[in-house]
PDB file of N, CA and C in Angstrom:
ATOM      1  N   MET A   1      47.968 106.084  18.975  1.00 63.00           N
ATOM      2  CA  MET A   1      49.004 105.398  19.739  1.00 63.00           C
ATOM      3  C   MET A   1      50.253 105.409  18.901  1.00 63.00           C
ATOM      4  N   LYS A   2      51.356 105.850  19.505  1.00 83.00           N
ATOM      5  CA  LYS A   2      52.548 106.032  18.729  1.00 83.00           C
ATOM      6  C   LYS A   2      53.805 105.390  19.347  1.00 83.00           C
ATOM      7  N   THR A   3      53.691 104.927  20.597  1.00 94.00           N
ATOM      8  CA  THR A   3      54.906 104.400  21.233  1.00 94.00           C
ATOM      9  C   THR A   3      54.661 102.971  21.749  1.00 94.00           C
ATOM     10  N   LEU A   4      55.776 102.266  21.869  1.00 96.00           N
ATOM     11  CA  LEU A   4      55.724 100.905  22.439  1.00 96.00           C
ATOM     12  C   LEU A   4      55.230 100.966  23.883  1.00 96.00           C
ATOM     13  N   THR A   5      55.606 101.956  24.619  1.00 95.00           N
ATOM     14  CA  THR A   5      55.190 102.104  26.027  1.00 95.00           C
ATOM     15  C   THR A   5      53.652 102.213  26.088  1.00 95.00           C
ATOM     16  N   GLU A   6      53.066 103.029  25.212  1.00 95.00           N
ATOM     17  CA  GLU A   6      51.623 103.175  25.180  1.00 95.00           C
ATOM     18  C   GLU A   6      50.940 101.871  24.807  1.00 95.00           C
ATOM     19  N   PHE A   7      51.518 101.191  23.840  1.00 96.00           N
ATOM     20  CA  PHE A   7      50.933  99.867  23.415  1.00 96.00           C
ATOM     21  C   PHE A   7      50.978  98.897  24.579  1.00 96.00           C
ATOM     22  N   LYS A   8      52.141  98.825  25.259  1.00 96.00           N
ATOM     23  CA  LYS A   8      52.227  97.907  26.407  1.00 96.00           C
ATOM     24  C   LYS A   8      51.252  98.319  27.507  1.00 96.00           C
ATOM     25  N   ALA A   9      51.032  99.573  27.712  1.00 95.00           N
ATOM     26  CA  ALA A   9      50.050 100.011  28.710  1.00 95.00           C
ATOM     27  C   ALA A   9      48.647  99.590  28.354  1.00 95.00           C
ATOM     28  N   SER A  10      48.335  99.498  27.019  1.00 95.00           N
ATOM     29  CA  SER A  10      47.015  99.087  26.606  1.00 95.00           C
ATOM     30  C   SER A  10      46.731  97.632  26.908  1.00 95.00           C
ATOM     31  N   LEU A  11      47.733  96.891  27.252  1.00 97.00           N
ATOM     32  CA  LEU A  11      47.571  95.465  27.648  1.00 97.00           C
ATOM     33  C   LEU A  11      46.775  95.352  28.941  1.00 97.00           C
ATOM     34  N   ASN A  12      46.627  96.446  29.665  1.00 96.00           N
ATOM     35  CA  ASN A  12      45.801  96.457  30.877  1.00 96.00           C
ATOM     36  C   ASN A  12      44.318  96.556  30.563  1.00 96.00           C
ATOM     37  N   LEU A  13      43.987  96.846  29.333  1.00 96.00           N
ATOM     38  CA  LEU A  13      42.583  96.940  28.937  1.00 96.00           C
ATOM     39  C   LEU A  13      41.967  95.573  28.740  1.00 96.00           C
ATOM     40  N   GLU A  14      40.650  95.489  28.721  1.00 96.00           N
ATOM     41  CA  GLU A  14      39.921  94.208  28.498  1.00 96.00           C
ATOM     42  C   GLU A  14      39.980  93.775  27.059  1.00 96.00           C
ATOM     43  N   GLN A  15      39.995  94.743  26.137  1.00 96.00           N
ATOM     44  CA  GLN A  15      39.996  94.484  24.716  1.00 96.00           C
ATOM     45  C   GLN A  15      40.991  95.380  24.018  1.00 96.00           C
ATOM     46  N   PRO A  16      41.485  94.960  22.866  1.00 96.00           N
ATOM     47  CA  PRO A  16      42.373  95.869  22.124  1.00 96.00           C
ATOM     48  C   PRO A  16      41.600  97.040  21.609  1.00 96.00           C
ATOM     49  N   LEU A  17      42.312  98.144  21.411  1.00 94.00           N
ATOM     50  CA  LEU A  17      41.643  99.345  20.893  1.00 94.00           C
ATOM     51  C   LEU A  17      41.123  99.067  19.474  1.00 94.00           C
ATOM     52  N   SER A  18      39.974  99.578  19.150  1.00 93.00           N
ATOM     53  CA  SER A  18      39.363  99.345  17.863  1.00 93.00           C
ATOM     54  C   SER A  18      40.175  99.927  16.694  1.00 93.00           C
ATOM     55  N   GLU A  19      41.005 100.918  17.008  1.00 94.00           N
ATOM     56  CA  GLU A  19      41.855 101.534  15.987  1.00 94.00           C
ATOM     57  C   GLU A  19      43.033 100.681  15.566  1.00 94.00           C
ATOM     58  N   TYR A  20      43.316  99.612  16.347  1.00 96.00           N
ATOM     59  CA  TYR A  20      44.462  98.763  16.007  1.00 96.00           C
ATOM     60  C   TYR A  20      44.233  97.995  14.693  1.00 96.00           C
ATOM     61  N   SER A  21      45.271  97.874  13.940  1.00 96.00           N
ATOM     62  CA  SER A  21      45.262  97.042  12.733  1.00 96.00           C
ATOM     63  C   SER A  21      45.112  95.581  13.211  1.00 96.00           C
ATOM     64  N   VAL A  22      44.813  94.708  12.299  1.00 98.00           N
ATOM     65  CA  VAL A  22      44.700  93.276  12.647  1.00 98.00           C
ATOM     66  C   VAL A  22      46.033  92.742  13.161  1.00 98.00           C
ATOM     67  N   GLN A  23      47.139  93.252  12.612  1.00 98.00           N
ATOM     68  CA  GLN A  23      48.465  92.836  13.083  1.00 98.00           C
ATOM     69  C   GLN A  23      48.687  93.243  14.530  1.00 98.00           C
ATOM     70  N   LEU A  24      48.332  94.493  14.852  1.00 98.00           N
ATOM     71  CA  LEU A  24      48.493  94.952  16.247  1.00 98.00           C
ATOM     72  C   LEU A  24      47.543  94.247  17.192  1.00 98.00           C
ATOM     73  N   LYS A  25      46.334  93.916  16.719  1.00 98.00           N
ATOM     74  CA  LYS A  25      45.410  93.164  17.575  1.00 98.00           C
ATOM     75  C   LYS A  25      45.997  91.795  17.869  1.00 98.00           C
ATOM     76  N   SER A  26      46.575  91.183  16.854  1.00 98.00           N
ATOM     77  CA  SER A  26      47.236  89.870  17.083  1.00 98.00           C
ATOM     78  C   SER A  26      48.357  89.987  18.103  1.00 98.00           C
ATOM     79  N   LEU A  27      49.186  90.985  17.946  1.00 98.00           N
ATOM     80  CA  LEU A  27      50.273  91.185  18.895  1.00 98.00           C
ATOM     81  C   LEU A  27      49.785  91.536  20.274  1.00 98.00           C
ATOM     82  N   TRP A  28      48.661  92.267  20.338  1.00 98.00           N
ATOM     83  CA  TRP A  28      48.029  92.638  21.608  1.00 98.00           C
ATOM     84  C   TRP A  28      47.614  91.360  22.364  1.00 98.00           C
ATOM     85  N   TYR A  29      46.867  90.507  21.642  1.00 98.00           N
ATOM     86  CA  TYR A  29      46.428  89.229  22.287  1.00 98.00           C
ATOM     87  C   TYR A  29      47.616  88.412  22.702  1.00 98.00           C
ATOM     88  N   ASP A  30      48.650  88.381  21.899  1.00 98.00           N
ATOM     89  CA  ASP A  30      49.875  87.633  22.275  1.00 98.00           C
ATOM     90  C   ASP A  30      50.487  88.235  23.503  1.00 98.00           C
ATOM     91  N   GLY A  31      50.544  89.569  23.555  1.00 98.00           N
ATOM     92  CA  GLY A  31      51.079  90.256  24.734  1.00 98.00           C
ATOM     93  C   GLY A  31      50.261  89.974  26.000  1.00 98.00           C
ATOM     94  N   LYS A  32      48.978  89.627  25.825  1.00 97.00           N
ATOM     95  CA  LYS A  32      48.095  89.266  26.961  1.00 97.00           C
ATOM     96  C   LYS A  32      48.239  87.795  27.301  1.00 97.00           C
ATOM     97  N   GLY A  33      49.042  87.061  26.544  1.00 97.00           N
ATOM     98  CA  GLY A  33      49.241  85.667  26.824  1.00 97.00           C
ATOM     99  C   GLY A  33      48.240  84.728  26.167  1.00 97.00           C
ATOM    100  N   ASP A  34      47.475  85.224  25.207  1.00 97.00           N
ATOM    101  CA  ASP A  34      46.467  84.425  24.519  1.00 97.00           C
ATOM    102  C   ASP A  34      46.934  84.109  23.090  1.00 97.00           C
ATOM    103  N   TRP A  35      47.782  83.112  22.920  1.00 97.00           N
ATOM    104  CA  TRP A  35      48.359  82.757  21.657  1.00 97.00           C
ATOM    105  C   TRP A  35      47.229  82.398  20.681  1.00 97.00           C
ATOM    106  N   HIS A  36      46.227  81.663  21.137  1.00 97.00           N
ATOM    107  CA  HIS A  36      45.191  81.201  20.199  1.00 97.00           C
ATOM    108  C   HIS A  36      44.387  82.361  19.621  1.00 97.00           C
ATOM    109  N   LYS A  37      44.018  83.343  20.427  1.00 98.00           N
ATOM    110  CA  LYS A  37      43.318  84.534  19.874  1.00 98.00           C
ATOM    111  C   LYS A  37      44.258  85.323  18.970  1.00 98.00           C
ATOM    112  N   ALA A  38      45.532  85.378  19.335  1.00 98.00           N
ATOM    113  CA  ALA A  38      46.500  86.087  18.510  1.00 98.00           C
ATOM    114  C   ALA A  38      46.577  85.391  17.163  1.00 98.00           C
ATOM    115  N   HIS A  39      46.664  84.112  17.119  1.00 98.00           N
ATOM    116  CA  HIS A  39      46.790  83.360  15.891  1.00 98.00           C
ATOM    117  C   HIS A  39      45.526  83.488  15.070  1.00 98.00           C
ATOM    118  N   ALA A  40      44.373  83.499  15.700  1.00 98.00           N
ATOM    119  CA  ALA A  40      43.086  83.612  14.995  1.00 98.00           C
ATOM    120  C   ALA A  40      42.970  84.926  14.197  1.00 98.00           C
ATOM    121  N   GLN A  41      43.643  85.945  14.667  1.00 97.00           N
ATOM    122  CA  GLN A  41      43.587  87.257  13.989  1.00 97.00           C
ATOM    123  C   GLN A  41      44.235  87.207  12.618  1.00 97.00           C
ATOM    124  N   VAL A  42      45.288  86.431  12.461  1.00 97.00           N
ATOM    125  CA  VAL A  42      46.083  86.443  11.217  1.00 97.00           C
ATOM    126  C   VAL A  42      46.084  85.104  10.453  1.00 97.00           C
ATOM    127  N   ASP A  43      45.558  84.064  11.039  1.00 95.00           N
ATOM    128  CA  ASP A  43      45.612  82.754  10.435  1.00 95.00           C
ATOM    129  C   ASP A  43      45.023  82.667   9.050  1.00 95.00           C
ATOM    130  N   HIS A  44      43.981  83.412   8.794  1.00 95.00           N
ATOM    131  CA  HIS A  44      43.266  83.344   7.516  1.00 95.00           C
ATOM    132  C   HIS A  44      43.725  84.402   6.484  1.00 95.00           C
ATOM    133  N   LEU A  45      44.714  85.219   6.863  1.00 96.00           N
ATOM    134  CA  LEU A  45      45.166  86.302   5.996  1.00 96.00           C
ATOM    135  C   LEU A  45      46.433  85.904   5.221  1.00 96.00           C
ATOM    136  N   GLU A  46      46.555  86.501   4.054  1.00 91.00           N
ATOM    137  CA  GLU A  46      47.708  86.136   3.164  1.00 91.00           C
ATOM    138  C   GLU A  46      48.679  87.283   2.897  1.00 91.00           C
ATOM    139  N   ASP A  47      48.318  88.523   3.391  1.00 97.00           N
ATOM    140  CA  ASP A  47      49.177  89.660   3.098  1.00 97.00           C
ATOM    141  C   ASP A  47      50.534  89.534   3.825  1.00 97.00           C
ATOM    142  N   GLN A  48      51.532  90.258   3.386  1.00 97.00           N
ATOM    143  CA  GLN A  48      52.875  90.160   3.920  1.00 97.00           C
ATOM    144  C   GLN A  48      52.949  90.551   5.429  1.00 97.00           C
ATOM    145  N   ALA A  49      52.272  91.579   5.784  1.00 98.00           N
ATOM    146  CA  ALA A  49      52.307  92.066   7.167  1.00 98.00           C
ATOM    147  C   ALA A  49      51.733  90.959   8.082  1.00 98.00           C
ATOM    148  N   SER A  50      50.600  90.408   7.751  1.00 98.00           N
ATOM    149  CA  SER A  50      49.974  89.381   8.578  1.00 98.00           C
ATOM    150  C   SER A  50      50.877  88.105   8.582  1.00 98.00           C
ATOM    151  N   ALA A  51      51.490  87.779   7.457  1.00 98.00           N
ATOM    152  CA  ALA A  51      52.367  86.651   7.393  1.00 98.00           C
ATOM    153  C   ALA A  51      53.560  86.798   8.329  1.00 98.00           C
ATOM    154  N   TRP A  52      54.044  88.030   8.492  1.00 98.00           N
ATOM    155  CA  TRP A  52      55.166  88.284   9.382  1.00 98.00           C
ATOM    156  C   TRP A  52      54.757  87.999  10.833  1.00 98.00           C
ATOM    157  N   VAL A  53      53.570  88.472  11.243  1.00 98.00           N
ATOM    158  CA  VAL A  53      53.092  88.231  12.588  1.00 98.00           C
ATOM    159  C   VAL A  53      52.800  86.743  12.776  1.00 98.00           C
ATOM    160  N   HIS A  54      52.235  86.123  11.734  1.00 98.00           N
ATOM    161  CA  HIS A  54      51.959  84.686  11.760  1.00 98.00           C
ATOM    162  C   HIS A  54      53.239  83.887  11.951  1.00 98.00           C
ATOM    163  N   ALA A  55      54.278  84.290  11.265  1.00 98.00           N
ATOM    164  CA  ALA A  55      55.607  83.614  11.418  1.00 98.00           C
ATOM    165  C   ALA A  55      56.114  83.699  12.833  1.00 98.00           C
ATOM    166  N   TYR A  56      56.039  84.907  13.411  1.00 98.00           N
ATOM    167  CA  TYR A  56      56.460  85.108  14.793  1.00 98.00           C
ATOM    168  C   TYR A  56      55.682  84.195  15.741  1.00 98.00           C
ATOM    169  N   LEU A  57      54.379  84.096  15.537  1.00 98.00           N
ATOM    170  CA  LEU A  57      53.551  83.285  16.434  1.00 98.00           C
ATOM    171  C   LEU A  57      53.909  81.799  16.340  1.00 98.00           C
ATOM    172  N   HIS A  58      54.248  81.310  15.125  1.00 98.00           N
ATOM    173  CA  HIS A  58      54.642  79.913  14.986  1.00 98.00           C
ATOM    174  C   HIS A  58      56.066  79.716  15.566  1.00 98.00           C
ATOM    175  N   ARG A  59      56.896  80.705  15.439  1.00 98.00           N
ATOM    176  CA  ARG A  59      58.223  80.626  16.096  1.00 98.00           C
ATOM    177  C   ARG A  59      58.021  80.525  17.610  1.00 98.00           C
ATOM    178  N   LYS A  60      57.150  81.324  18.171  1.00 97.00           N
ATOM    179  CA  LYS A  60      56.894  81.295  19.584  1.00 97.00           C
ATOM    180  C   LYS A  60      56.336  79.939  20.008  1.00 97.00           C
ATOM    181  N   GLU A  61      55.490  79.378  19.164  1.00 95.00           N
ATOM    182  CA  GLU A  61      54.887  78.061  19.436  1.00 95.00           C
ATOM    183  C   GLU A  61      55.942  76.942  19.385  1.00 95.00           C
ATOM    184  N   GLY A  62      57.054  77.220  18.702  1.00 95.00           N
ATOM    185  CA  GLY A  62      58.079  76.208  18.606  1.00 95.00           C
ATOM    186  C   GLY A  62      58.050  75.399  17.302  1.00 95.00           C
ATOM    187  N   ASP A  63      57.120  75.782  16.409  1.00 96.00           N
ATOM    188  CA  ASP A  63      56.985  75.115  15.120  1.00 96.00           C
ATOM    189  C   ASP A  63      57.836  75.871  14.084  1.00 96.00           C
ATOM    190  N   ILE A  64      59.114  75.615  14.101  1.00 97.00           N
ATOM    191  CA  ILE A  64      60.087  76.378  13.293  1.00 97.00           C
ATOM    192  C   ILE A  64      59.846  76.171  11.786  1.00 97.00           C
ATOM    193  N   GLY A  65      59.523  74.959  11.374  1.00 96.00           N
ATOM    194  CA  GLY A  65      59.260  74.724   9.972  1.00 96.00           C
ATOM    195  C   GLY A  65      58.122  75.611   9.460  1.00 96.00           C
ATOM    196  N   ASN A  66      57.016  75.635  10.207  1.00 96.00           N
ATOM    197  CA  ASN A  66      55.870  76.464   9.838  1.00 96.00           C
ATOM    198  C   ASN A  66      56.231  77.923   9.907  1.00 96.00           C
ATOM    199  N   ALA A  67      56.976  78.316  10.948  1.00 97.00           N
ATOM    200  CA  ALA A  67      57.429  79.704  11.097  1.00 97.00           C
ATOM    201  C   ALA A  67      58.222  80.126   9.913  1.00 97.00           C
ATOM    202  N   ASP A  68      59.170  79.270   9.459  1.00 98.00           N
ATOM    203  CA  ASP A  68      60.018  79.633   8.306  1.00 98.00           C
ATOM    204  C   ASP A  68      59.175  79.798   7.017  1.00 98.00           C
ATOM    205  N   TYR A  69      58.167  78.964   6.880  1.00 97.00           N
ATOM    206  CA  TYR A  69      57.247  79.103   5.730  1.00 97.00           C
ATOM    207  C   TYR A  69      56.634  80.485   5.753  1.00 97.00           C
ATOM    208  N   TRP A  70      56.111  80.941   6.902  1.00 97.00           N
ATOM    209  CA  TRP A  70      55.465  82.244   6.997  1.00 97.00           C
ATOM    210  C   TRP A  70      56.452  83.387   6.895  1.00 97.00           C
ATOM    211  N   TYR A  71      57.682  83.196   7.430  1.00 98.00           N
ATOM    212  CA  TYR A  71      58.686  84.265   7.236  1.00 98.00           C
ATOM    213  C   TYR A  71      58.969  84.418   5.727  1.00 98.00           C
ATOM    214  N   SER A  72      59.013  83.304   5.038  1.00 97.00           N
ATOM    215  CA  SER A  72      59.232  83.352   3.575  1.00 97.00           C
ATOM    216  C   SER A  72      58.080  84.125   2.874  1.00 97.00           C
ATOM    217  N   LYS A  73      56.852  83.847   3.293  1.00 97.00           N
ATOM    218  CA  LYS A  73      55.685  84.529   2.709  1.00 97.00           C
ATOM    219  C   LYS A  73      55.708  86.015   2.999  1.00 97.00           C
ATOM    220  N   ALA A  74      56.311  86.349   4.175  1.00 97.00           N
ATOM    221  CA  ALA A  74      56.425  87.776   4.559  1.00 97.00           C
ATOM    222  C   ALA A  74      57.649  88.446   3.979  1.00 97.00           C
ATOM    223  N   ARG A  75      58.467  87.672   3.271  1.00 97.00           N
ATOM    224  CA  ARG A  75      59.719  88.141   2.709  1.00 97.00           C
ATOM    225  C   ARG A  75      60.653  88.624   3.828  1.00 97.00           C
ATOM    226  N   GLN A  76      60.702  87.839   4.888  1.00 97.00           N
ATOM    227  CA  GLN A  76      61.553  88.131   6.041  1.00 97.00           C
ATOM    228  C   GLN A  76      62.402  86.910   6.328  1.00 97.00           C
ATOM    229  N   ILE A  77      63.405  87.093   7.099  1.00 95.00           N
ATOM    230  CA  ILE A  77      64.281  85.980   7.574  1.00 95.00           C
ATOM    231  C   ILE A  77      64.041  85.853   9.066  1.00 95.00           C
ATOM    232  N   ARG A  78      63.915  84.582   9.500  1.00 96.00           N
ATOM    233  CA  ARG A  78      63.754  84.362  10.941  1.00 96.00           C
ATOM    234  C   ARG A  78      64.869  85.053  11.699  1.00 96.00           C
ATOM    235  N   PRO A  79      64.499  85.957  12.602  1.00 96.00           N
ATOM    236  CA  PRO A  79      65.525  86.719  13.320  1.00 96.00           C
ATOM    237  C   PRO A  79      66.257  85.859  14.387  1.00 96.00           C
ATOM    238  N   ASN A  80      67.444  86.291  14.672  1.00 95.00           N
ATOM    239  CA  ASN A  80      68.255  85.657  15.710  1.00 95.00           C
ATOM    240  C   ASN A  80      68.222  86.554  16.918  1.00 95.00           C
ATOM    241  N   LEU A  81      67.045  86.724  17.503  1.00 95.00           N
ATOM    242  CA  LEU A  81      66.861  87.480  18.709  1.00 95.00           C
ATOM    243  C   LEU A  81      65.763  86.915  19.538  1.00 95.00           C
ATOM    244  N   SER A  82      65.611  87.369  20.742  1.00 97.00           N
ATOM    245  CA  SER A  82      64.594  86.786  21.622  1.00 97.00           C
ATOM    246  C   SER A  82      63.188  87.058  21.079  1.00 97.00           C
ATOM    247  N   LEU A  83      62.284  86.214  21.523  1.00 97.00           N
ATOM    248  CA  LEU A  83      60.882  86.398  21.132  1.00 97.00           C
ATOM    249  C   LEU A  83      60.375  87.743  21.636  1.00 97.00           C
ATOM    250  N   GLU A  84      60.785  88.135  22.832  1.00 97.00           N
ATOM    251  CA  GLU A  84      60.388  89.430  23.373  1.00 97.00           C
ATOM    252  C   GLU A  84      60.821  90.597  22.493  1.00 97.00           C
ATOM    253  N   LYS A  85      62.052  90.500  22.037  1.00 98.00           N
ATOM    254  CA  LYS A  85      62.582  91.592  21.157  1.00 98.00           C
ATOM    255  C   LYS A  85      61.873  91.579  19.813  1.00 98.00           C
ATOM    256  N   GLU A  86      61.592  90.370  19.278  1.00 98.00           N
ATOM    257  CA  GLU A  86      60.883  90.326  18.004  1.00 98.00           C
ATOM    258  C   GLU A  86      59.476  90.890  18.160  1.00 98.00           C
ATOM    259  N   TRP A  87      58.824  90.564  19.263  1.00 98.00           N
ATOM    260  CA  TRP A  87      57.469  91.100  19.506  1.00 98.00           C
ATOM    261  C   TRP A  87      57.535  92.649  19.531  1.00 98.00           C
ATOM    262  N   GLU A  88      58.509  93.192  20.218  1.00 98.00           N
ATOM    263  CA  GLU A  88      58.637  94.646  20.281  1.00 98.00           C
ATOM    264  C   GLU A  88      58.917  95.223  18.918  1.00 98.00           C
ATOM    265  N   GLN A  89      59.759  94.560  18.146  1.00 97.00           N
ATOM    266  CA  GLN A  89      60.107  95.008  16.780  1.00 97.00           C
ATOM    267  C   GLN A  89      58.813  95.015  15.933  1.00 97.00           C
ATOM    268  N   LEU A  90      58.018  93.967  16.013  1.00 98.00           N
ATOM    269  CA  LEU A  90      56.785  93.916  15.266  1.00 98.00           C
ATOM    270  C   LEU A  90      55.797  95.012  15.675  1.00 98.00           C
ATOM    271  N   VAL A  91      55.642  95.205  16.966  1.00 98.00           N
ATOM    272  CA  VAL A  91      54.743  96.284  17.451  1.00 98.00           C
ATOM    273  C   VAL A  91      55.180  97.606  16.864  1.00 98.00           C
ATOM    274  N   LEU A  92      56.454  97.900  16.953  1.00 97.00           N
ATOM    275  CA  LEU A  92      56.953  99.171  16.418  1.00 97.00           C
ATOM    276  C   LEU A  92      56.750  99.275  14.917  1.00 97.00           C
ATOM    277  N   GLU A  93      56.876  98.173  14.210  1.00 96.00           N
ATOM    278  CA  GLU A  93      56.675  98.181  12.782  1.00 96.00           C
ATOM    279  C   GLU A  93      55.241  98.566  12.414  1.00 96.00           C
ATOM    280  N   PHE A  94      54.268  98.113  13.228  1.00 96.00           N
ATOM    281  CA  PHE A  94      52.857  98.290  12.872  1.00 96.00           C
ATOM    282  C   PHE A  94      52.164  99.454  13.605  1.00 96.00           C
ATOM    283  N   LEU A  95      52.887 100.102  14.504  1.00 95.00           N
ATOM    284  CA  LEU A  95      52.267 101.241  15.168  1.00 95.00           C
ATOM    285  C   LEU A  95      52.120 102.422  14.168  1.00 95.00           C
TER     286      LEU A  95
END
């Protein structure tokens, strides 16, 4: 899978593709509207990539303080763009 369009099309599947990284699986569940499954994918991980997705999820949840903590762990700055655009940016980053 190499494009955002293909990733979005995979949201019609029952499960994420096994080839997806944990970050993409998290974003896939989020794209399906299951924040809790998305969060469970990265909640226990400490690497920078997972922290970035974790930060996005807490931003989406509305917990900005927690989001900023995870953005810091990811060495990122909370973006000033829509959640949809950030989701797309993250998908593209991890494809």
